[in-house]
Short mmCIF file of C-alpha atoms in Angstrom, two decimals:
data_model
loop_
_atom_site.label_atom_id
_atom_site.label_comp_id
_atom_site.label_asym_id
_atom_site.label_seq_id
_atom_site.Cartn_x
_atom_site.Cartn_y
_atom_site.Cartn_z
CA MET A 25 69.38 97.59 15.68
CA GLY A 26 66.55 95.31 16.90
CA GLN A 27 65.55 94.38 13.34
CA VAL A 28 69.28 93.65 12.38
CA ASN A 29 69.67 91.45 15.48
CA LEU A 30 66.43 89.58 14.38
CA HIS A 31 67.82 88.90 10.92
CA LEU A 32 71.19 87.85 12.45
CA VAL A 33 69.31 85.26 14.69
CA ALA A 34 67.17 84.11 11.88
CA ALA A 35 70.38 83.72 9.67
CA ALA A 36 72.23 81.78 12.42
CA ARG A 37 69.25 79.42 12.79
CA CYS A 38 68.81 78.70 9.13
CA ALA A 39 72.69 78.14 8.98
CA GLY A 40 72.30 75.67 11.54
CA THR A 41 69.61 73.73 9.73
CA ALA A 42 71.66 73.89 6.70
CA LEU A 43 74.63 72.48 8.36
CA LEU A 44 72.43 69.58 9.71
CA LEU A 45 71.15 68.80 6.28
CA GLY A 46 74.76 68.81 4.99
CA LEU A 47 75.64 66.27 7.68
CA VAL A 48 73.13 63.82 6.61
CA LYS A 49 75.34 62.46 3.79
CA ALA A 50 78.46 62.68 6.06
CA ALA A 51 76.55 60.42 8.62
CA GLN A 52 77.15 57.39 6.46
CA VAL A 53 81.03 57.40 7.17
CA GLN A 54 83.09 57.63 10.24
CA GLN A 55 86.73 58.67 9.59
CA SER A 56 87.50 61.22 12.26
CA ASN A 57 86.48 62.19 15.73
CA TRP A 58 85.44 65.67 14.89
CA GLN A 59 82.93 64.32 12.28
CA VAL A 60 81.57 62.08 14.95
CA SER A 61 81.36 64.97 17.33
CA ALA A 62 79.74 67.18 14.87
CA MET A 63 76.94 64.56 14.13
CA TRP A 64 76.04 64.14 17.78
CA LEU A 65 75.97 67.95 18.24
CA ALA A 66 73.76 68.28 15.23
CA LEU A 67 71.54 65.61 16.89
CA VAL A 68 71.21 67.72 19.96
CA LEU A 69 70.98 71.16 18.27
CA GLY A 70 68.86 70.11 15.45
CA PRO A 71 65.47 69.78 17.17
CA ILE A 72 65.76 73.05 18.93
CA SER A 73 66.69 75.25 15.74
CA VAL A 74 63.74 73.46 13.89
CA ILE A 75 61.24 73.95 16.53
CA LEU A 76 62.27 77.73 16.85
CA GLU A 77 61.81 78.08 13.12
CA LEU A 78 58.50 76.11 12.62
CA LYS A 79 56.53 79.28 13.25
CA GLN A 80 58.19 80.91 10.15
CA GLY A 81 56.38 78.44 7.92
CA SER A 82 55.91 74.85 6.93
CA TRP A 83 59.04 74.60 4.81
CA MET A 84 60.92 74.07 8.01
CA LEU A 85 59.53 70.53 7.87
CA ALA A 86 62.39 69.87 5.48
CA PRO A 87 65.11 70.39 8.19
CA LEU A 88 62.93 68.29 10.63
CA SER A 89 63.08 65.41 8.09
CA GLY A 90 66.71 65.84 7.54
CA TRP A 91 67.22 65.63 11.36
CA LEU A 92 64.98 62.39 11.59
CA LEU A 93 67.18 60.85 8.86
CA LEU A 94 70.31 61.89 10.41
CA LEU A 95 69.12 60.36 13.84
CA GLN A 96 68.12 57.18 12.03
CA ARG A 97 71.54 56.83 10.32
CA ARG A 98 73.36 57.54 13.59
CA ALA A 99 71.30 54.90 15.48
CA VAL A 100 71.92 52.14 12.70
CA ALA A 101 75.63 53.00 12.78
CA LEU A 102 75.85 52.87 16.57
CA GLU A 103 73.96 49.59 16.70
CA LYS A 104 76.23 47.94 14.16
CA MET A 105 79.26 48.95 16.32
CA VAL A 106 77.82 47.86 19.57
CA ARG A 107 76.24 44.49 18.43
CA ALA A 108 78.73 43.41 15.77
CA SER A 109 80.35 39.97 16.33
CA GLU A 110 83.75 41.26 15.18
CA GLN A 111 84.32 44.71 16.12
CA ARG A 112 87.10 46.76 14.79
CA VAL A 113 86.22 49.74 16.97
CA ARG A 114 86.53 49.80 20.64
CA VAL A 115 83.02 49.86 22.19
CA THR A 116 82.98 52.09 25.29
CA ALA A 117 80.54 52.15 28.27
CA ASN A 118 79.00 55.56 27.02
CA MET A 119 78.26 53.95 23.74
CA ARG A 120 76.37 51.10 25.24
CA ARG A 121 74.41 53.47 27.34
CA ILE A 122 73.49 55.68 24.44
CA GLN A 123 72.41 52.47 22.68
CA PHE A 124 70.35 51.26 25.38
CA LEU A 125 68.72 54.78 25.69
CA LEU A 126 68.05 54.78 21.85
CA ASP A 127 66.58 51.17 21.80
CA ASN A 128 63.98 52.19 24.55
CA ILE A 129 63.10 55.48 22.99
CA ARG A 130 62.62 53.85 19.59
CA SER A 131 60.57 50.83 21.03
CA LEU A 132 58.31 53.16 23.02
CA PHE A 133 57.65 55.35 20.04
CA ALA A 134 57.15 52.20 17.61
CA LEU A 135 54.81 50.48 20.03
CA LEU A 136 52.63 53.65 20.57
CA VAL A 137 52.35 53.96 16.87
CA TRP A 138 51.60 50.41 16.38
CA SER A 139 48.96 50.15 19.27
CA THR A 140 47.24 53.34 18.00
CA LEU A 141 46.88 52.18 14.54
CA SER A 142 46.61 48.42 14.64
CA GLN A 143 43.88 47.81 17.37
CA PRO A 144 41.16 49.99 15.92
CA LEU A 145 42.00 48.51 12.41
CA VAL A 146 41.79 45.11 13.77
CA ARG A 147 38.30 45.84 15.45
CA LEU A 148 37.01 47.39 12.14
CA VAL A 149 38.17 44.57 9.93
CA THR A 150 36.83 41.90 12.24
CA TRP A 151 33.44 43.81 12.31
CA LEU A 152 33.34 43.80 8.48
CA LEU A 153 34.23 40.17 8.24
CA PRO A 154 31.40 37.52 8.14
CA GLY A 155 30.59 35.06 10.72
CA GLN A 156 33.27 33.55 12.79
CA LEU A 157 36.18 35.09 10.85
CA ARG A 158 38.51 37.61 12.51
CA VAL A 159 41.92 39.18 12.11
CA LEU A 160 44.69 39.44 14.51
CA ALA A 161 47.68 41.81 15.06
CA PHE A 162 50.40 40.65 17.42
CA GLU A 163 50.97 43.42 20.07
CA ALA A 164 54.59 42.70 20.99
CA PRO A 165 57.57 42.96 18.54
CA ILE A 166 59.53 39.82 17.77
CA ASP A 167 62.94 38.91 16.67
CA ASP A 168 63.05 37.09 13.34
CA LEU A 169 66.89 36.59 13.46
CA GLY A 170 67.26 38.83 10.40
CA GLY A 171 64.64 37.23 8.38
CA GLN A 172 65.66 33.69 9.06
CA LEU A 173 62.42 32.85 10.90
CA ASP A 174 59.24 32.22 9.34
CA VAL A 175 56.27 33.97 11.20
CA GLY A 176 52.73 32.49 11.18
CA VAL A 177 49.82 31.93 13.47
CA CYS A 178 48.74 29.06 15.89
CA LEU A 179 45.34 27.98 16.94
CA MET A 180 45.09 26.02 20.27
CA LEU A 181 42.09 23.87 21.37
CA ASP A 182 42.39 22.91 25.03
CA ASN A 183 40.10 20.35 26.74
CA GLY A 184 40.11 22.22 29.97
CA ARG A 185 37.16 21.17 32.10
CA GLY A 186 38.61 21.98 35.61
CA GLN A 187 41.65 20.81 37.60
CA ALA A 188 40.04 17.49 38.71
CA GLU A 189 39.23 16.40 35.24
CA LYS A 190 42.36 17.06 33.47
CA LEU A 191 43.89 14.17 31.25
CA ALA A 192 47.53 13.20 31.24
CA PRO A 193 48.92 13.29 27.66
CA GLY A 194 50.05 9.78 26.65
CA HIS A 195 49.81 9.92 22.91
CA VAL A 196 50.51 12.55 20.33
CA VAL A 197 49.62 12.43 16.69
CA CYS A 198 51.77 14.74 14.51
CA ASN A 199 50.56 15.82 11.07
CA VAL A 200 52.88 18.09 9.07
CA GLY A 201 51.47 19.44 5.75
CA HIS A 202 53.26 21.35 2.94
CA LEU A 203 51.81 23.23 -0.02
CA PRO A 204 54.85 24.08 -2.33
CA THR A 205 52.80 26.67 -4.18
CA ALA A 206 50.16 27.61 -1.56
CA ASP A 207 47.45 26.64 -3.88
CA ALA A 208 44.28 28.47 -2.87
CA ASP A 209 42.01 25.52 -3.18
CA ASP A 210 44.26 23.13 -1.25
CA LEU A 211 44.84 25.72 1.46
CA ARG A 212 41.24 26.33 1.75
CA ALA A 213 40.38 22.62 1.83
CA THR A 214 43.15 21.72 4.47
CA VAL A 215 42.29 24.78 6.82
CA HIS A 216 38.40 23.81 6.53
CA SER A 217 39.17 20.36 7.37
CA SER A 218 41.33 21.29 10.43
CA LEU A 219 38.66 23.49 11.73
CA LYS A 220 35.97 20.76 11.31
CA ILE A 221 38.28 18.27 13.15
CA MET A 222 38.46 20.84 16.00
CA GLU A 223 34.73 21.23 16.07
CA GLU A 224 34.40 17.37 16.51
CA LEU A 225 37.14 17.19 19.16
CA SER A 226 35.51 19.95 21.21
CA GLY A 227 31.94 18.62 20.79
CA VAL A 228 30.76 22.01 19.81
CA SER A 229 28.87 22.34 16.63
CA LEU A 230 27.20 25.61 16.81
CA PRO A 231 28.96 28.96 17.38
CA GLY A 232 28.46 30.08 20.99
CA ASP A 233 27.52 26.52 22.15
CA MET A 234 29.98 25.84 25.01
CA GLN A 235 27.96 22.82 26.28
CA GLY A 236 29.50 20.31 23.89
CA THR A 237 31.09 16.97 25.16
CA PRO A 238 34.77 16.69 24.10
CA ALA A 239 35.80 13.36 22.33
CA PRO A 240 36.81 10.77 24.87
CA GLY A 241 40.47 10.88 25.96
CA PHE A 242 41.11 14.19 24.00
CA VAL A 243 43.60 16.56 25.68
CA ALA A 244 44.53 19.28 23.15
CA ASN A 245 45.02 20.16 19.50
CA LEU A 246 47.38 22.67 18.20
CA LEU A 247 47.43 23.83 14.61
CA CYS A 248 50.32 26.19 13.33
CA VAL A 249 50.19 27.77 9.80
CA LEU A 250 53.51 28.99 8.63
CA PRO A 251 53.57 30.87 5.18
CA LYS A 252 56.39 31.83 3.33
CA SER A 253 55.59 35.40 1.90
CA ALA A 254 56.50 36.60 -1.41
CA ARG A 255 58.73 39.66 -1.77
CA ARG A 256 55.99 41.70 -3.45
CA PRO A 257 52.55 40.52 -1.95
CA TRP A 258 49.42 41.47 -3.95
CA LEU A 259 47.15 44.21 -2.65
CA ILE A 260 44.35 41.49 -1.48
CA ASN A 261 45.91 38.11 -2.03
CA PRO A 262 48.99 37.56 0.03
CA ASN A 263 50.63 35.60 -2.79
CA TRP A 264 52.41 33.07 -0.59
CA GLN A 265 55.25 31.23 -2.18
CA SER A 266 54.65 28.06 0.04
CA LEU A 267 52.88 27.09 3.21
CA ARG A 268 53.46 24.57 5.98
CA GLU A 269 50.90 23.24 8.47
CA VAL A 270 51.89 21.53 11.70
CA ASN A 271 49.07 19.92 13.58
CA LEU A 272 49.70 18.19 17.00
CA SER A 273 46.75 16.19 18.48
CA VAL A 274 47.23 15.03 21.93
CA TRP A 275 45.38 12.18 23.54
CA ALA A 276 45.42 10.36 26.86
CA SER A 277 46.11 7.07 25.06
CA SER A 278 46.70 5.63 21.62
CA GLU A 279 43.35 3.79 21.89
CA ASP A 280 41.41 6.96 22.52
CA ALA A 281 43.15 8.46 19.32
CA GLN A 282 42.43 5.35 17.10
CA ALA A 283 38.94 5.12 18.15
CA TRP A 284 38.15 8.71 17.30
CA TYR A 285 40.09 8.53 13.91
CA ARG A 286 38.04 5.53 12.88
CA GLN A 287 34.61 7.32 13.48
CA SER A 288 35.60 10.94 12.57
CA GLN A 289 33.66 12.29 9.47
CA ALA A 290 35.94 15.27 8.91
CA HIS A 291 39.11 13.17 8.88
CA ALA A 292 37.35 10.80 6.47
CA ALA A 293 36.65 13.50 4.23
CA ILE A 294 40.04 14.97 3.96
CA VAL A 295 41.51 11.29 3.37
CA ALA A 296 38.93 10.98 0.66
CA GLN A 297 40.14 14.15 -1.11
CA HIS A 298 43.78 12.89 -0.87
CA ALA A 299 42.75 9.39 -2.54
CA GLN A 300 40.61 11.15 -5.22
CA GLY A 301 43.20 13.64 -6.13
CA LYS A 302 41.28 16.61 -5.25
CA LEU A 303 44.30 18.05 -3.41
CA ARG A 304 46.73 18.87 -6.28
CA THR A 305 49.67 20.09 -4.29
CA PHE A 306 49.19 19.14 -0.72
CA GLY A 307 51.71 16.64 0.77
CA ASN A 308 51.92 15.62 4.47
CA LEU A 309 53.85 13.48 6.96
CA LEU A 310 51.94 11.71 9.75
CA MET A 311 53.45 10.15 12.73
CA THR A 312 52.73 9.23 16.29
CA LEU A 313 54.80 10.16 19.39
CA GLN A 314 54.57 8.14 22.64
CA PRO A 315 55.66 10.02 25.85
CA LEU A 316 58.11 8.14 28.18
CA ARG A 317 57.27 10.02 31.23
CA VAL A 318 55.02 12.97 32.13
CA ALA A 319 55.54 14.98 35.17
CA TRP A 320 54.12 18.32 36.41
CA GLN A 321 55.58 20.99 38.56
CA SER A 322 53.35 23.93 39.53
CA ARG A 323 54.54 27.19 41.11
CA CYS A 324 53.22 28.53 44.54
CA ARG A 325 51.53 31.96 44.17
CA ALA A 326 52.95 33.16 47.49
CA CYS A 327 56.45 31.54 48.07
CA ALA A 328 57.20 30.45 44.52
CA SER A 329 58.13 27.06 45.70
CA LEU A 330 57.65 24.00 43.39
CA ALA A 331 54.72 21.70 43.88
CA GLU A 332 54.88 18.32 42.35
CA GLY A 333 51.85 16.99 40.31
CA LEU A 334 48.74 18.94 39.80
CA ALA A 335 48.39 20.01 43.45
CA THR A 336 46.35 22.98 43.94
CA ARG A 337 48.03 23.89 47.34
CA CYS A 338 51.60 24.45 48.20
CA PRO A 339 53.13 21.78 50.29
CA SER A 340 55.37 24.47 52.07
CA CYS A 341 53.08 27.33 53.02
CA GLY A 342 49.63 26.06 51.95
CA ALA A 343 48.88 28.76 49.64
CA ARG A 344 47.33 28.27 46.19
CA THR A 345 49.49 27.31 43.12
CA PHE A 346 49.22 28.71 39.70
CA GLU A 347 46.91 26.88 37.31
CA LEU A 348 48.86 24.29 35.17
CA PRO A 349 47.43 23.18 31.74
CA SER A 350 47.97 19.52 30.97
CA PHE A 351 49.64 20.40 27.55
#
């Protein structure tokens, strides 16, 4: 009798996993309440039956995969119902609670996988690269609005020499470049020129040398590189369809900016490449922006009150304020 009971229990468990696999296809549609109830019941009982049967052999990984697929289908269907702009189905409070719970579980699991895999790989690849090169993996997930946003990288050079020596931004030079085919030679030339310009602005000519004197009147420089990726990138070459570069150079005054541009060797080199036709696809827009008024408001570390200007102490309680960059 004990052997017969064991076979009956095993048969019941296998029948449960078979029902779970059958519900994977049914999970794509919602036509009746019993179907929805059966799907959620399978989601609850599926992991239990699979865990009990894993000791019988690795073939039980197939029901486990079916359960994961069913969970993903149900999560996607529920997300569409809860977040749809025009809802034909009434969204209940319990559906929103389940959606909130699923979002948190999926985010925690995904970030755990991402941090476990990406950070060691970043350190390894950076160690393999020569000189000053490095790779970067962004740690937090972003919303690209369903693929409408182009994602890139920004490089920021800040002339931060202490609170007392900060310069007010009074003049901004905006340079927007575009490579319609992301030509490798033009990309290399423009990025190399931008980095050389940053070296001149910071006054640092050697890696690790932090004693350089920044250019007079220089406040900050921001370089953003926004590639438009191909649908099928190559294994090594990213095969970008196009590329945009946005460069903001911030100065205390227009006179400081003009004086630096007249004597900059890096800027003269890239202008010469433009004139000689060495840049085959690169086109750019250069314009200047003049701020009408610049005002700072720092926040107190203790009472969270606002302090006008670049004050280091709160006027209300006397505590220190948070450090505020000039740009």
